[in-house]
XYZ file of C-alpha atoms in Angstrom:
373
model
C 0.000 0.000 0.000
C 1.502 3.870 -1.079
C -0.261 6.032 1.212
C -0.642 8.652 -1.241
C -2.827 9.635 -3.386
C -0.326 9.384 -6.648
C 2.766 7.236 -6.472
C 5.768 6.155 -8.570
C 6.468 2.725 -9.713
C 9.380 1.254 -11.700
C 8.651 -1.653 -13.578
C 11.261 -3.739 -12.298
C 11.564 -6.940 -10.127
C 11.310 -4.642 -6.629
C 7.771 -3.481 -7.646
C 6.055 -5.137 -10.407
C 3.572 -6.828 -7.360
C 2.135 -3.785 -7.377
C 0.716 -3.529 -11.388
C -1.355 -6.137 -12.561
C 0.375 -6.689 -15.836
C -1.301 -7.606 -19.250
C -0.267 -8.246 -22.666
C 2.505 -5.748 -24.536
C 0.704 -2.506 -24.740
C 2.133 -0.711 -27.824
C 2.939 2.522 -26.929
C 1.444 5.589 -29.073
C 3.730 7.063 -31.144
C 2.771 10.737 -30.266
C 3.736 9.785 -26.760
C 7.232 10.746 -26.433
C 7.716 11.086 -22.402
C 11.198 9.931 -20.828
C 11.146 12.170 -17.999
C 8.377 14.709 -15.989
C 9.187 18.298 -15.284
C 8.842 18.964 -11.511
C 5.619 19.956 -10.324
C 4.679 22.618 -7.327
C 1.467 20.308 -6.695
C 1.270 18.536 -3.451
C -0.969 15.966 -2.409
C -2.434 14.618 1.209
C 0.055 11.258 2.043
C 0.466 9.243 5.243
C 4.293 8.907 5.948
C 6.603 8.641 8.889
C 9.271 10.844 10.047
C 10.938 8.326 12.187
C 10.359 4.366 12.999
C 8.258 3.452 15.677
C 4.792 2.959 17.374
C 1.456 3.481 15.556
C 1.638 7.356 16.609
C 4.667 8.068 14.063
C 2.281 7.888 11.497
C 1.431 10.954 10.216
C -1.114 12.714 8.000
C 0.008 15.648 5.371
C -1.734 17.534 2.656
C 1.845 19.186 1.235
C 3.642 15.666 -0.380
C 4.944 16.299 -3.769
C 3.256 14.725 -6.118
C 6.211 12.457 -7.430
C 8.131 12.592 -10.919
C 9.183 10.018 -13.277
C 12.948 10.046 -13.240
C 13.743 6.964 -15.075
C 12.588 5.187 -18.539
C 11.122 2.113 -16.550
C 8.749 3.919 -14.493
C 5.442 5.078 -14.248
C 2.776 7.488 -12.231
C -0.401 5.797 -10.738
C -3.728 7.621 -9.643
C -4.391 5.025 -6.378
C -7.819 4.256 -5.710
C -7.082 1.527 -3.260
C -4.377 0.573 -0.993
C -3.860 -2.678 1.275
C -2.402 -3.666 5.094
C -0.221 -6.258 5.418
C 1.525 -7.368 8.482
C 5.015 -6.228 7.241
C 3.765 -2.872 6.548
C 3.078 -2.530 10.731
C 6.812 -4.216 11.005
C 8.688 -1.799 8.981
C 6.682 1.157 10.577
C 8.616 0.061 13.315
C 11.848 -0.697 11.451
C 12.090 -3.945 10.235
C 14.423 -4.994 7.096
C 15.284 -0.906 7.296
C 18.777 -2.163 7.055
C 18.044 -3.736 3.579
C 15.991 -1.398 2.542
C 17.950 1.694 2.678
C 20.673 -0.334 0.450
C 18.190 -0.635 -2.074
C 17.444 3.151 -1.841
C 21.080 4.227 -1.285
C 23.334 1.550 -2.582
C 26.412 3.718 -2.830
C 26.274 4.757 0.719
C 25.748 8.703 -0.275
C 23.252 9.657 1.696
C 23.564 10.334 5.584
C 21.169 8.111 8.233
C 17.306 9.079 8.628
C 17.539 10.989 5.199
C 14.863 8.631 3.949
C 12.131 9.917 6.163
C 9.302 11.566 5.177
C 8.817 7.920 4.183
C 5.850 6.260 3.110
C 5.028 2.748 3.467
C 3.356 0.005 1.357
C 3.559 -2.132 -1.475
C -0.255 -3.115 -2.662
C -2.248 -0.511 -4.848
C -4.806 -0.521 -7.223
C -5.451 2.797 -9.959
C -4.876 4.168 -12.790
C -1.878 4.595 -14.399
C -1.018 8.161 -15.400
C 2.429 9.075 -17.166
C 4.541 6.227 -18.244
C 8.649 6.409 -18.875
C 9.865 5.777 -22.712
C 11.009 2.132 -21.919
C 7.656 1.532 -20.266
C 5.752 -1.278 -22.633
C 3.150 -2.970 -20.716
C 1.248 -0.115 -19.977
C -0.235 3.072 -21.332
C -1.872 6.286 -19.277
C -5.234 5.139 -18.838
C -4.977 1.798 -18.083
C -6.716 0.625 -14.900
C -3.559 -0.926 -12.849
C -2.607 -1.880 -16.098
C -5.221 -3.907 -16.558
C -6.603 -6.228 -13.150
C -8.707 -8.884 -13.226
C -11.684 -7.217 -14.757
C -14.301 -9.163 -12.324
C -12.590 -6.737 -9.471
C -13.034 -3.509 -8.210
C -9.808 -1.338 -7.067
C -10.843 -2.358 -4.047
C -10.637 -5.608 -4.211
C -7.725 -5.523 -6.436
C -5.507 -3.760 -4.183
C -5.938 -6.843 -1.817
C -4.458 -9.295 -3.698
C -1.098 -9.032 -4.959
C 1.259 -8.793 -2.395
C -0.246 -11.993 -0.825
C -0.578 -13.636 -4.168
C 2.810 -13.403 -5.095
C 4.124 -14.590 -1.366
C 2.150 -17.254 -1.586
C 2.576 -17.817 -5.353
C 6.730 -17.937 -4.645
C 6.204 -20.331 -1.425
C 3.999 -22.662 -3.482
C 5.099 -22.615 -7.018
C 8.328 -21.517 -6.849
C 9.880 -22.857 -3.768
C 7.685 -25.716 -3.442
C 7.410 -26.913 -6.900
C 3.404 -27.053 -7.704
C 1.588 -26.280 -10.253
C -1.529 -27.165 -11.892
C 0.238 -30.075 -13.792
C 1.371 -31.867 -10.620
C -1.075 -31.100 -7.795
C -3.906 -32.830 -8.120
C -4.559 -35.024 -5.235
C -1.588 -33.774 -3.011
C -2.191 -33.500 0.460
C -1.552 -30.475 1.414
C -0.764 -28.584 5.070
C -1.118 -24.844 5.904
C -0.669 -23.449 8.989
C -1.988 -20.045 9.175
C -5.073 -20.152 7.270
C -7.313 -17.463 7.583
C -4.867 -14.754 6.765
C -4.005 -13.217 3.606
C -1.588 -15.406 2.356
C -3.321 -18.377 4.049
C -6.801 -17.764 2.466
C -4.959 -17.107 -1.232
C -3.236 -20.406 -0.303
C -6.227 -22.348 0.170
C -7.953 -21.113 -3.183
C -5.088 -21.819 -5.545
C -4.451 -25.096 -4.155
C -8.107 -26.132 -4.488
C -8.325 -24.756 -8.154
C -4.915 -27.213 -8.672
C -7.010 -30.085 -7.455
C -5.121 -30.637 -3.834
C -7.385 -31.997 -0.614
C -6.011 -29.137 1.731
C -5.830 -29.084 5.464
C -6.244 -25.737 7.085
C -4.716 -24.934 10.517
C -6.643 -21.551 12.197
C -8.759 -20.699 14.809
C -12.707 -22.084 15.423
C -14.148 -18.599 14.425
C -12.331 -18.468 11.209
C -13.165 -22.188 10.286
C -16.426 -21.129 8.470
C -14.499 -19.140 6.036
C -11.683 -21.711 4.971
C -14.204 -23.954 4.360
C -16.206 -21.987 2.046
C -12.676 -21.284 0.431
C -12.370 -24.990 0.040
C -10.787 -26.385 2.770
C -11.229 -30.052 2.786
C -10.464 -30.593 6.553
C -10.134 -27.517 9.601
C -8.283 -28.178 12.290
C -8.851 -25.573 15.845
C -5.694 -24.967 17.121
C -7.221 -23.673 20.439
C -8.996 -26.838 20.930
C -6.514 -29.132 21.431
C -3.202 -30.078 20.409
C -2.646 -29.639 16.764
C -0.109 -32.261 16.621
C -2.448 -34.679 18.253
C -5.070 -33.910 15.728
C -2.565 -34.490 12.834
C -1.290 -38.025 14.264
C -5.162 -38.965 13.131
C -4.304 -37.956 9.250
C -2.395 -39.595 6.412
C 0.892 -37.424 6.197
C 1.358 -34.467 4.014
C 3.203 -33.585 0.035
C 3.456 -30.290 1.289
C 2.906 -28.046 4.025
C 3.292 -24.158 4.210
C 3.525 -22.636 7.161
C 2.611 -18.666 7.733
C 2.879 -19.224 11.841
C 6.838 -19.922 12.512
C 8.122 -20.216 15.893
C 8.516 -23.598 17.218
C 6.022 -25.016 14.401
C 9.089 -25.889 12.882
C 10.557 -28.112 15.232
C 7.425 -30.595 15.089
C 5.362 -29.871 12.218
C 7.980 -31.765 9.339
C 7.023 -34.931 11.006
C 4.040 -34.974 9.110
C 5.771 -35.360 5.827
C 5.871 -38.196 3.700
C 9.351 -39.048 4.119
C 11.714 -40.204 0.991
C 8.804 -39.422 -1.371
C 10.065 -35.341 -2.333
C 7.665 -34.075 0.309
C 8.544 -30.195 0.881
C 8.167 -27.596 4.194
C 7.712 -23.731 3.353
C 7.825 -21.351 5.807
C 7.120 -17.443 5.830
C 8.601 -16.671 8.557
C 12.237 -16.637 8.243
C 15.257 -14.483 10.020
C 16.510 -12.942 7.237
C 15.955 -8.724 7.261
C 16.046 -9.302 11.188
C 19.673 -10.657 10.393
C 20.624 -8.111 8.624
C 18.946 -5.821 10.612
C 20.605 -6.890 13.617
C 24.172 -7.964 12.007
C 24.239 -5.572 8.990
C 24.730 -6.202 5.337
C 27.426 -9.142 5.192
C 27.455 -10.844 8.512
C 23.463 -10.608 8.081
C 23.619 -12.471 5.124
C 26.365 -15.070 5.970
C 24.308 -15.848 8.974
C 20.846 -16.495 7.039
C 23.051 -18.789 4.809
C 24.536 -20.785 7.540
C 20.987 -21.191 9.198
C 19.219 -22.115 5.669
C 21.936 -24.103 4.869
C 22.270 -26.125 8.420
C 18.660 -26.536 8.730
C 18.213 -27.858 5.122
C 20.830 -30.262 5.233
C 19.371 -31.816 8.453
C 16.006 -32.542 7.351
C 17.260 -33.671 3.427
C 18.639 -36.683 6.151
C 15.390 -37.056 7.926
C 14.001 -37.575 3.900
C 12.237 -34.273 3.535
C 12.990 -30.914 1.750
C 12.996 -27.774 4.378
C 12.595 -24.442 2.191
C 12.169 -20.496 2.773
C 10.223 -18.550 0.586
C 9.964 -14.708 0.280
C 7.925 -12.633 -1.666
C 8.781 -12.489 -5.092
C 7.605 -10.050 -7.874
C 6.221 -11.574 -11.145
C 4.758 -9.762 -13.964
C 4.052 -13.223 -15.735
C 2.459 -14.673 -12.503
C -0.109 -12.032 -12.055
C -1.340 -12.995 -15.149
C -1.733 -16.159 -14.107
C -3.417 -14.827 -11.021
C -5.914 -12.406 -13.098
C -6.598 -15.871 -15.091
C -7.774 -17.585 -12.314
C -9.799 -14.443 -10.574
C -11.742 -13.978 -13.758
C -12.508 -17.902 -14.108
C -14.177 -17.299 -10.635
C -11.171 -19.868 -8.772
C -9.860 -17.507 -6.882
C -11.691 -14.539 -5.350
C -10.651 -11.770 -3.066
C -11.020 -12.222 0.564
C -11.460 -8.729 2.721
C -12.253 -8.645 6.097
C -12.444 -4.380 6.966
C -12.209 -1.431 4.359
C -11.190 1.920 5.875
C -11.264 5.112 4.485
C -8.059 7.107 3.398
C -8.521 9.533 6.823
C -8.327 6.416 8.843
C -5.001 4.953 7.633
C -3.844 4.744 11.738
C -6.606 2.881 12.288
C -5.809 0.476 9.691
C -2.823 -0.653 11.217
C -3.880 -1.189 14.382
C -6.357 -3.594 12.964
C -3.745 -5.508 11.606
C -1.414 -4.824 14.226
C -3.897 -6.869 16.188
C -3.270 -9.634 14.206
C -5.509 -12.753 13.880
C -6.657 -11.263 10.084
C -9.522 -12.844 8.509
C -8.073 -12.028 4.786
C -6.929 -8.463 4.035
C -7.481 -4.950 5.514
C -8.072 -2.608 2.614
C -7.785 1.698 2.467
C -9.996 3.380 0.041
C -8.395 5.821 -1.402
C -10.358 7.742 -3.916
Protein backbone atom coordinates (compact mmCIF):
# COMPACT_ATOMS: atom_id res chain seq x y z
CA UNK A 1 0.00 0.00 0.00
CA UNK A 2 1.50 3.87 -1.08
CA UNK A 3 -0.26 6.03 1.21
CA UNK A 4 -0.64 8.65 -1.24
CA UNK A 5 -2.83 9.63 -3.39
CA UNK A 6 -0.33 9.38 -6.65
CA UNK A 7 2.77 7.24 -6.47
CA UNK A 8 5.77 6.16 -8.57
CA UNK A 9 6.47 2.73 -9.71
CA UNK A 10 9.38 1.25 -11.70
CA UNK A 11 8.65 -1.65 -13.58
CA UNK A 12 11.26 -3.74 -12.30
CA UNK A 13 11.56 -6.94 -10.13
CA UNK A 14 11.31 -4.64 -6.63
CA UNK A 15 7.77 -3.48 -7.65
CA UNK A 16 6.05 -5.14 -10.41
CA UNK A 17 3.57 -6.83 -7.36
CA UNK A 18 2.13 -3.78 -7.38
CA UNK A 19 0.72 -3.53 -11.39
CA UNK A 20 -1.35 -6.14 -12.56
CA UNK A 21 0.38 -6.69 -15.84
CA UNK A 22 -1.30 -7.61 -19.25
CA UNK A 23 -0.27 -8.25 -22.67
CA UNK A 24 2.51 -5.75 -24.54
CA UNK A 25 0.70 -2.51 -24.74
CA UNK A 26 2.13 -0.71 -27.82
CA UNK A 27 2.94 2.52 -26.93
CA UNK A 28 1.44 5.59 -29.07
CA UNK A 29 3.73 7.06 -31.14
CA UNK A 30 2.77 10.74 -30.27
CA UNK A 31 3.74 9.78 -26.76
CA UNK A 32 7.23 10.75 -26.43
CA UNK A 33 7.72 11.09 -22.40
CA UNK A 34 11.20 9.93 -20.83
CA UNK A 35 11.15 12.17 -18.00
CA UNK A 36 8.38 14.71 -15.99
CA UNK A 37 9.19 18.30 -15.28
CA UNK A 38 8.84 18.96 -11.51
CA UNK A 39 5.62 19.96 -10.32
CA UNK A 40 4.68 22.62 -7.33
CA UNK A 41 1.47 20.31 -6.69
CA UNK A 42 1.27 18.54 -3.45
CA UNK A 43 -0.97 15.97 -2.41
CA UNK A 44 -2.43 14.62 1.21
CA UNK A 45 0.05 11.26 2.04
CA UNK A 46 0.47 9.24 5.24
CA UNK A 47 4.29 8.91 5.95
CA UNK A 48 6.60 8.64 8.89
CA UNK A 49 9.27 10.84 10.05
CA UNK A 50 10.94 8.33 12.19
CA UNK A 51 10.36 4.37 13.00
CA UNK A 52 8.26 3.45 15.68
CA UNK A 53 4.79 2.96 17.37
CA UNK A 54 1.46 3.48 15.56
CA UNK A 55 1.64 7.36 16.61
CA UNK A 56 4.67 8.07 14.06
CA UNK A 57 2.28 7.89 11.50
CA UNK A 58 1.43 10.95 10.22
CA UNK A 59 -1.11 12.71 8.00
CA UNK A 60 0.01 15.65 5.37
CA UNK A 61 -1.73 17.53 2.66
CA UNK A 62 1.85 19.19 1.24
CA UNK A 63 3.64 15.67 -0.38
CA UNK A 64 4.94 16.30 -3.77
CA UNK A 65 3.26 14.72 -6.12
CA UNK A 66 6.21 12.46 -7.43
CA UNK A 67 8.13 12.59 -10.92
CA UNK A 68 9.18 10.02 -13.28
CA UNK A 69 12.95 10.05 -13.24
CA UNK A 70 13.74 6.96 -15.08
CA UNK A 71 12.59 5.19 -18.54
CA UNK A 72 11.12 2.11 -16.55
CA UNK A 73 8.75 3.92 -14.49
CA UNK A 74 5.44 5.08 -14.25
CA UNK A 75 2.78 7.49 -12.23
CA UNK A 76 -0.40 5.80 -10.74
CA UNK A 77 -3.73 7.62 -9.64
CA UNK A 78 -4.39 5.03 -6.38
CA UNK A 79 -7.82 4.26 -5.71
CA UNK A 80 -7.08 1.53 -3.26
CA UNK A 81 -4.38 0.57 -0.99
CA UNK A 82 -3.86 -2.68 1.28
CA UNK A 83 -2.40 -3.67 5.09
CA UNK A 84 -0.22 -6.26 5.42
CA UNK A 85 1.52 -7.37 8.48
CA UNK A 86 5.01 -6.23 7.24
CA UNK A 87 3.76 -2.87 6.55
CA UNK A 88 3.08 -2.53 10.73
CA UNK A 89 6.81 -4.22 11.01
CA UNK A 90 8.69 -1.80 8.98
CA UNK A 91 6.68 1.16 10.58
CA UNK A 92 8.62 0.06 13.32
CA UNK A 93 11.85 -0.70 11.45
CA UNK A 94 12.09 -3.94 10.23
CA UNK A 95 14.42 -4.99 7.10
CA UNK A 96 15.28 -0.91 7.30
CA UNK A 97 18.78 -2.16 7.06
CA UNK A 98 18.04 -3.74 3.58
CA UNK A 99 15.99 -1.40 2.54
CA UNK A 100 17.95 1.69 2.68
CA UNK A 101 20.67 -0.33 0.45
CA UNK A 102 18.19 -0.63 -2.07
CA UNK A 103 17.44 3.15 -1.84
CA UNK A 104 21.08 4.23 -1.28
CA UNK A 105 23.33 1.55 -2.58
CA UNK A 106 26.41 3.72 -2.83
CA UNK A 107 26.27 4.76 0.72
CA UNK A 108 25.75 8.70 -0.27
CA UNK A 109 23.25 9.66 1.70
CA UNK A 110 23.56 10.33 5.58
CA UNK A 111 21.17 8.11 8.23
CA UNK A 112 17.31 9.08 8.63
CA UNK A 113 17.54 10.99 5.20
CA UNK A 114 14.86 8.63 3.95
CA UNK A 115 12.13 9.92 6.16
CA UNK A 116 9.30 11.57 5.18
CA UNK A 117 8.82 7.92 4.18
CA UNK A 118 5.85 6.26 3.11
CA UNK A 119 5.03 2.75 3.47
CA UNK A 120 3.36 0.01 1.36
CA UNK A 121 3.56 -2.13 -1.47
CA UNK A 122 -0.26 -3.12 -2.66
CA UNK A 123 -2.25 -0.51 -4.85
CA UNK A 124 -4.81 -0.52 -7.22
CA UNK A 125 -5.45 2.80 -9.96
CA UNK A 126 -4.88 4.17 -12.79
CA UNK A 127 -1.88 4.60 -14.40
CA UNK A 128 -1.02 8.16 -15.40
CA UNK A 129 2.43 9.08 -17.17
CA UNK A 130 4.54 6.23 -18.24
CA UNK A 131 8.65 6.41 -18.88
CA UNK A 132 9.87 5.78 -22.71
CA UNK A 133 11.01 2.13 -21.92
CA UNK A 134 7.66 1.53 -20.27
CA UNK A 135 5.75 -1.28 -22.63
CA UNK A 136 3.15 -2.97 -20.72
CA UNK A 137 1.25 -0.11 -19.98
CA UNK A 138 -0.24 3.07 -21.33
CA UNK A 139 -1.87 6.29 -19.28
CA UNK A 140 -5.23 5.14 -18.84
CA UNK A 141 -4.98 1.80 -18.08
CA UNK A 142 -6.72 0.63 -14.90
CA UNK A 143 -3.56 -0.93 -12.85
CA UNK A 144 -2.61 -1.88 -16.10
CA UNK A 145 -5.22 -3.91 -16.56
CA UNK A 146 -6.60 -6.23 -13.15
CA UNK A 147 -8.71 -8.88 -13.23
CA UNK A 148 -11.68 -7.22 -14.76
CA UNK A 149 -14.30 -9.16 -12.32
CA UNK A 150 -12.59 -6.74 -9.47
CA UNK A 151 -13.03 -3.51 -8.21
CA UNK A 152 -9.81 -1.34 -7.07
CA UNK A 153 -10.84 -2.36 -4.05
CA UNK A 154 -10.64 -5.61 -4.21
CA UNK A 155 -7.72 -5.52 -6.44
CA UNK A 156 -5.51 -3.76 -4.18
CA UNK A 157 -5.94 -6.84 -1.82
CA UNK A 158 -4.46 -9.30 -3.70
CA UNK A 159 -1.10 -9.03 -4.96
CA UNK A 160 1.26 -8.79 -2.39
CA UNK A 161 -0.25 -11.99 -0.82
CA UNK A 162 -0.58 -13.64 -4.17
CA UNK A 163 2.81 -13.40 -5.10
CA UNK A 164 4.12 -14.59 -1.37
CA UNK A 165 2.15 -17.25 -1.59
CA UNK A 166 2.58 -17.82 -5.35
CA UNK A 167 6.73 -17.94 -4.64
CA UNK A 168 6.20 -20.33 -1.42
CA UNK A 169 4.00 -22.66 -3.48
CA UNK A 170 5.10 -22.61 -7.02
CA UNK A 171 8.33 -21.52 -6.85
CA UNK A 172 9.88 -22.86 -3.77
CA UNK A 173 7.69 -25.72 -3.44
CA UNK A 174 7.41 -26.91 -6.90
CA UNK A 175 3.40 -27.05 -7.70
CA UNK A 176 1.59 -26.28 -10.25
CA UNK A 177 -1.53 -27.16 -11.89
CA UNK A 178 0.24 -30.08 -13.79
CA UNK A 179 1.37 -31.87 -10.62
CA UNK A 180 -1.07 -31.10 -7.79
CA UNK A 181 -3.91 -32.83 -8.12
CA UNK A 182 -4.56 -35.02 -5.24
CA UNK A 183 -1.59 -33.77 -3.01
CA UNK A 184 -2.19 -33.50 0.46
CA UNK A 185 -1.55 -30.47 1.41
CA UNK A 186 -0.76 -28.58 5.07
CA UNK A 187 -1.12 -24.84 5.90
CA UNK A 188 -0.67 -23.45 8.99
CA UNK A 189 -1.99 -20.04 9.17
CA UNK A 190 -5.07 -20.15 7.27
CA UNK A 191 -7.31 -17.46 7.58
CA UNK A 192 -4.87 -14.75 6.77
CA UNK A 193 -4.01 -13.22 3.61
CA UNK A 194 -1.59 -15.41 2.36
CA UNK A 195 -3.32 -18.38 4.05
CA UNK A 196 -6.80 -17.76 2.47
CA UNK A 197 -4.96 -17.11 -1.23
CA UNK A 198 -3.24 -20.41 -0.30
CA UNK A 199 -6.23 -22.35 0.17
CA UNK A 200 -7.95 -21.11 -3.18
CA UNK A 201 -5.09 -21.82 -5.54
CA UNK A 202 -4.45 -25.10 -4.15
CA UNK A 203 -8.11 -26.13 -4.49
CA UNK A 204 -8.32 -24.76 -8.15
CA UNK A 205 -4.91 -27.21 -8.67
CA UNK A 206 -7.01 -30.08 -7.45
CA UNK A 207 -5.12 -30.64 -3.83
CA UNK A 208 -7.38 -32.00 -0.61
CA UNK A 209 -6.01 -29.14 1.73
CA UNK A 210 -5.83 -29.08 5.46
CA UNK A 211 -6.24 -25.74 7.09
CA UNK A 212 -4.72 -24.93 10.52
CA UNK A 213 -6.64 -21.55 12.20
CA UNK A 214 -8.76 -20.70 14.81
CA UNK A 215 -12.71 -22.08 15.42
CA UNK A 216 -14.15 -18.60 14.43
CA UNK A 217 -12.33 -18.47 11.21
CA UNK A 218 -13.16 -22.19 10.29
CA UNK A 219 -16.43 -21.13 8.47
CA UNK A 220 -14.50 -19.14 6.04
CA UNK A 221 -11.68 -21.71 4.97
CA UNK A 222 -14.20 -23.95 4.36
CA UNK A 223 -16.21 -21.99 2.05
CA UNK A 224 -12.68 -21.28 0.43
CA UNK A 225 -12.37 -24.99 0.04
CA UNK A 226 -10.79 -26.39 2.77
CA UNK A 227 -11.23 -30.05 2.79
CA UNK A 228 -10.46 -30.59 6.55
CA UNK A 229 -10.13 -27.52 9.60
CA UNK A 230 -8.28 -28.18 12.29
CA UNK A 231 -8.85 -25.57 15.84
CA UNK A 232 -5.69 -24.97 17.12
CA UNK A 233 -7.22 -23.67 20.44
CA UNK A 234 -9.00 -26.84 20.93
CA UNK A 235 -6.51 -29.13 21.43
CA UNK A 236 -3.20 -30.08 20.41
CA UNK A 237 -2.65 -29.64 16.76
CA UNK A 238 -0.11 -32.26 16.62
CA UNK A 239 -2.45 -34.68 18.25
CA UNK A 240 -5.07 -33.91 15.73
CA UNK A 241 -2.56 -34.49 12.83
CA UNK A 242 -1.29 -38.03 14.26
CA UNK A 243 -5.16 -38.96 13.13
CA UNK A 244 -4.30 -37.96 9.25
CA UNK A 245 -2.39 -39.59 6.41
CA UNK A 246 0.89 -37.42 6.20
CA UNK A 247 1.36 -34.47 4.01
CA UNK A 248 3.20 -33.59 0.03
CA UNK A 249 3.46 -30.29 1.29
CA UNK A 250 2.91 -28.05 4.03
CA UNK A 251 3.29 -24.16 4.21
CA UNK A 252 3.53 -22.64 7.16
CA UNK A 253 2.61 -18.67 7.73
CA UNK A 254 2.88 -19.22 11.84
CA UNK A 255 6.84 -19.92 12.51
CA UNK A 256 8.12 -20.22 15.89
CA UNK A 257 8.52 -23.60 17.22
CA UNK A 258 6.02 -25.02 14.40
CA UNK A 259 9.09 -25.89 12.88
CA UNK A 260 10.56 -28.11 15.23
CA UNK A 261 7.42 -30.59 15.09
CA UNK A 262 5.36 -29.87 12.22
CA UNK A 263 7.98 -31.77 9.34
CA UNK A 264 7.02 -34.93 11.01
CA UNK A 265 4.04 -34.97 9.11
CA UNK A 266 5.77 -35.36 5.83
CA UNK A 267 5.87 -38.20 3.70
CA UNK A 268 9.35 -39.05 4.12
CA UNK A 269 11.71 -40.20 0.99
CA UNK A 270 8.80 -39.42 -1.37
CA UNK A 271 10.06 -35.34 -2.33
CA UNK A 272 7.67 -34.07 0.31
CA UNK A 273 8.54 -30.19 0.88
CA UNK A 274 8.17 -27.60 4.19
CA UNK A 275 7.71 -23.73 3.35
CA UNK A 276 7.82 -21.35 5.81
CA UNK A 277 7.12 -17.44 5.83
CA UNK A 278 8.60 -16.67 8.56
CA UNK A 279 12.24 -16.64 8.24
CA UNK A 280 15.26 -14.48 10.02
CA UNK A 281 16.51 -12.94 7.24
CA UNK A 282 15.96 -8.72 7.26
CA UNK A 283 16.05 -9.30 11.19
CA UNK A 284 19.67 -10.66 10.39
CA UNK A 285 20.62 -8.11 8.62
CA UNK A 286 18.95 -5.82 10.61
CA UNK A 287 20.60 -6.89 13.62
CA UNK A 288 24.17 -7.96 12.01
CA UNK A 289 24.24 -5.57 8.99
CA UNK A 290 24.73 -6.20 5.34
CA UNK A 291 27.43 -9.14 5.19
CA UNK A 292 27.45 -10.84 8.51
CA UNK A 293 23.46 -10.61 8.08
CA UNK A 294 23.62 -12.47 5.12
CA UNK A 295 26.36 -15.07 5.97
CA UNK A 296 24.31 -15.85 8.97
CA UNK A 297 20.85 -16.49 7.04
CA UNK A 298 23.05 -18.79 4.81
CA UNK A 299 24.54 -20.78 7.54
CA UNK A 300 20.99 -21.19 9.20
CA UNK A 301 19.22 -22.11 5.67
CA UNK A 302 21.94 -24.10 4.87
CA UNK A 303 22.27 -26.12 8.42
CA UNK A 304 18.66 -26.54 8.73
CA UNK A 305 18.21 -27.86 5.12
CA UNK A 306 20.83 -30.26 5.23
CA UNK A 307 19.37 -31.82 8.45
CA UNK A 308 16.01 -32.54 7.35
CA UNK A 309 17.26 -33.67 3.43
CA UNK A 310 18.64 -36.68 6.15
CA UNK A 311 15.39 -37.06 7.93
CA UNK A 312 14.00 -37.57 3.90
CA UNK A 313 12.24 -34.27 3.54
CA UNK A 314 12.99 -30.91 1.75
CA UNK A 315 13.00 -27.77 4.38
CA UNK A 316 12.59 -24.44 2.19
CA UNK A 317 12.17 -20.50 2.77
CA UNK A 318 10.22 -18.55 0.59
CA UNK A 319 9.96 -14.71 0.28
CA UNK A 320 7.93 -12.63 -1.67
CA UNK A 321 8.78 -12.49 -5.09
CA UNK A 322 7.61 -10.05 -7.87
CA UNK A 323 6.22 -11.57 -11.14
CA UNK A 324 4.76 -9.76 -13.96
CA UNK A 325 4.05 -13.22 -15.73
CA UNK A 326 2.46 -14.67 -12.50
CA UNK A 327 -0.11 -12.03 -12.05
CA UNK A 328 -1.34 -12.99 -15.15
CA UNK A 329 -1.73 -16.16 -14.11
CA UNK A 330 -3.42 -14.83 -11.02
CA UNK A 331 -5.91 -12.41 -13.10
CA UNK A 332 -6.60 -15.87 -15.09
CA UNK A 333 -7.77 -17.59 -12.31
CA UNK A 334 -9.80 -14.44 -10.57
CA UNK A 335 -11.74 -13.98 -13.76
CA UNK A 336 -12.51 -17.90 -14.11
CA UNK A 337 -14.18 -17.30 -10.64
CA UNK A 338 -11.17 -19.87 -8.77
CA UNK A 339 -9.86 -17.51 -6.88
CA UNK A 340 -11.69 -14.54 -5.35
CA UNK A 341 -10.65 -11.77 -3.07
CA UNK A 342 -11.02 -12.22 0.56
CA UNK A 343 -11.46 -8.73 2.72
CA UNK A 344 -12.25 -8.65 6.10
CA UNK A 345 -12.44 -4.38 6.97
CA UNK A 346 -12.21 -1.43 4.36
CA UNK A 347 -11.19 1.92 5.87
CA UNK A 348 -11.26 5.11 4.49
CA UNK A 349 -8.06 7.11 3.40
CA UNK A 350 -8.52 9.53 6.82
CA UNK A 351 -8.33 6.42 8.84
CA UNK A 352 -5.00 4.95 7.63
CA UNK A 353 -3.84 4.74 11.74
CA UNK A 354 -6.61 2.88 12.29
CA UNK A 355 -5.81 0.48 9.69
CA UNK A 356 -2.82 -0.65 11.22
CA UNK A 357 -3.88 -1.19 14.38
CA UNK A 358 -6.36 -3.59 12.96
CA UNK A 359 -3.74 -5.51 11.61
CA UNK A 360 -1.41 -4.82 14.23
CA UNK A 361 -3.90 -6.87 16.19
CA UNK A 362 -3.27 -9.63 14.21
CA UNK A 363 -5.51 -12.75 13.88
CA UNK A 364 -6.66 -11.26 10.08
CA UNK A 365 -9.52 -12.84 8.51
CA UNK A 366 -8.07 -12.03 4.79
CA UNK A 367 -6.93 -8.46 4.03
CA UNK A 368 -7.48 -4.95 5.51
CA UNK A 369 -8.07 -2.61 2.61
CA UNK A 370 -7.78 1.70 2.47
CA UNK A 371 -10.00 3.38 0.04
CA UNK A 372 -8.40 5.82 -1.40
CA UNK A 373 -10.36 7.74 -3.92
Amino acid sequence: MEFLKTCVLRRNACTAAYLWRSKIAQRPSVRKISTTSPKSTVMPAWVIDKYGKNEVLRFTQNMMIPIIHYPNEVIIKVHAASVNPIDVNMRSGYGATALNMKRDPLHIKTKGEEFPLTLGRDVSGVVMECGLDVKYFKPGDEVSHKPKSLTHTQAASLPYVALTAWSAINKVGGLNDKNCTGKRVLILGASGGVGTFAIQVMKAWGAHVTAVCSQDASELVRKLGADDVIDYKSGSVEEHLRSLKPFDFILDNVGGSTETWVLNFLKKWSGATYVTLVTPFLLNMDRLGIADGMLQTGVTMGSKALKHFWQGVHYRWAFFMASGPCLDEIAELVDAGKIRPVIEQTFPFSKVPEAFLKVEKGHARGKTVINVV
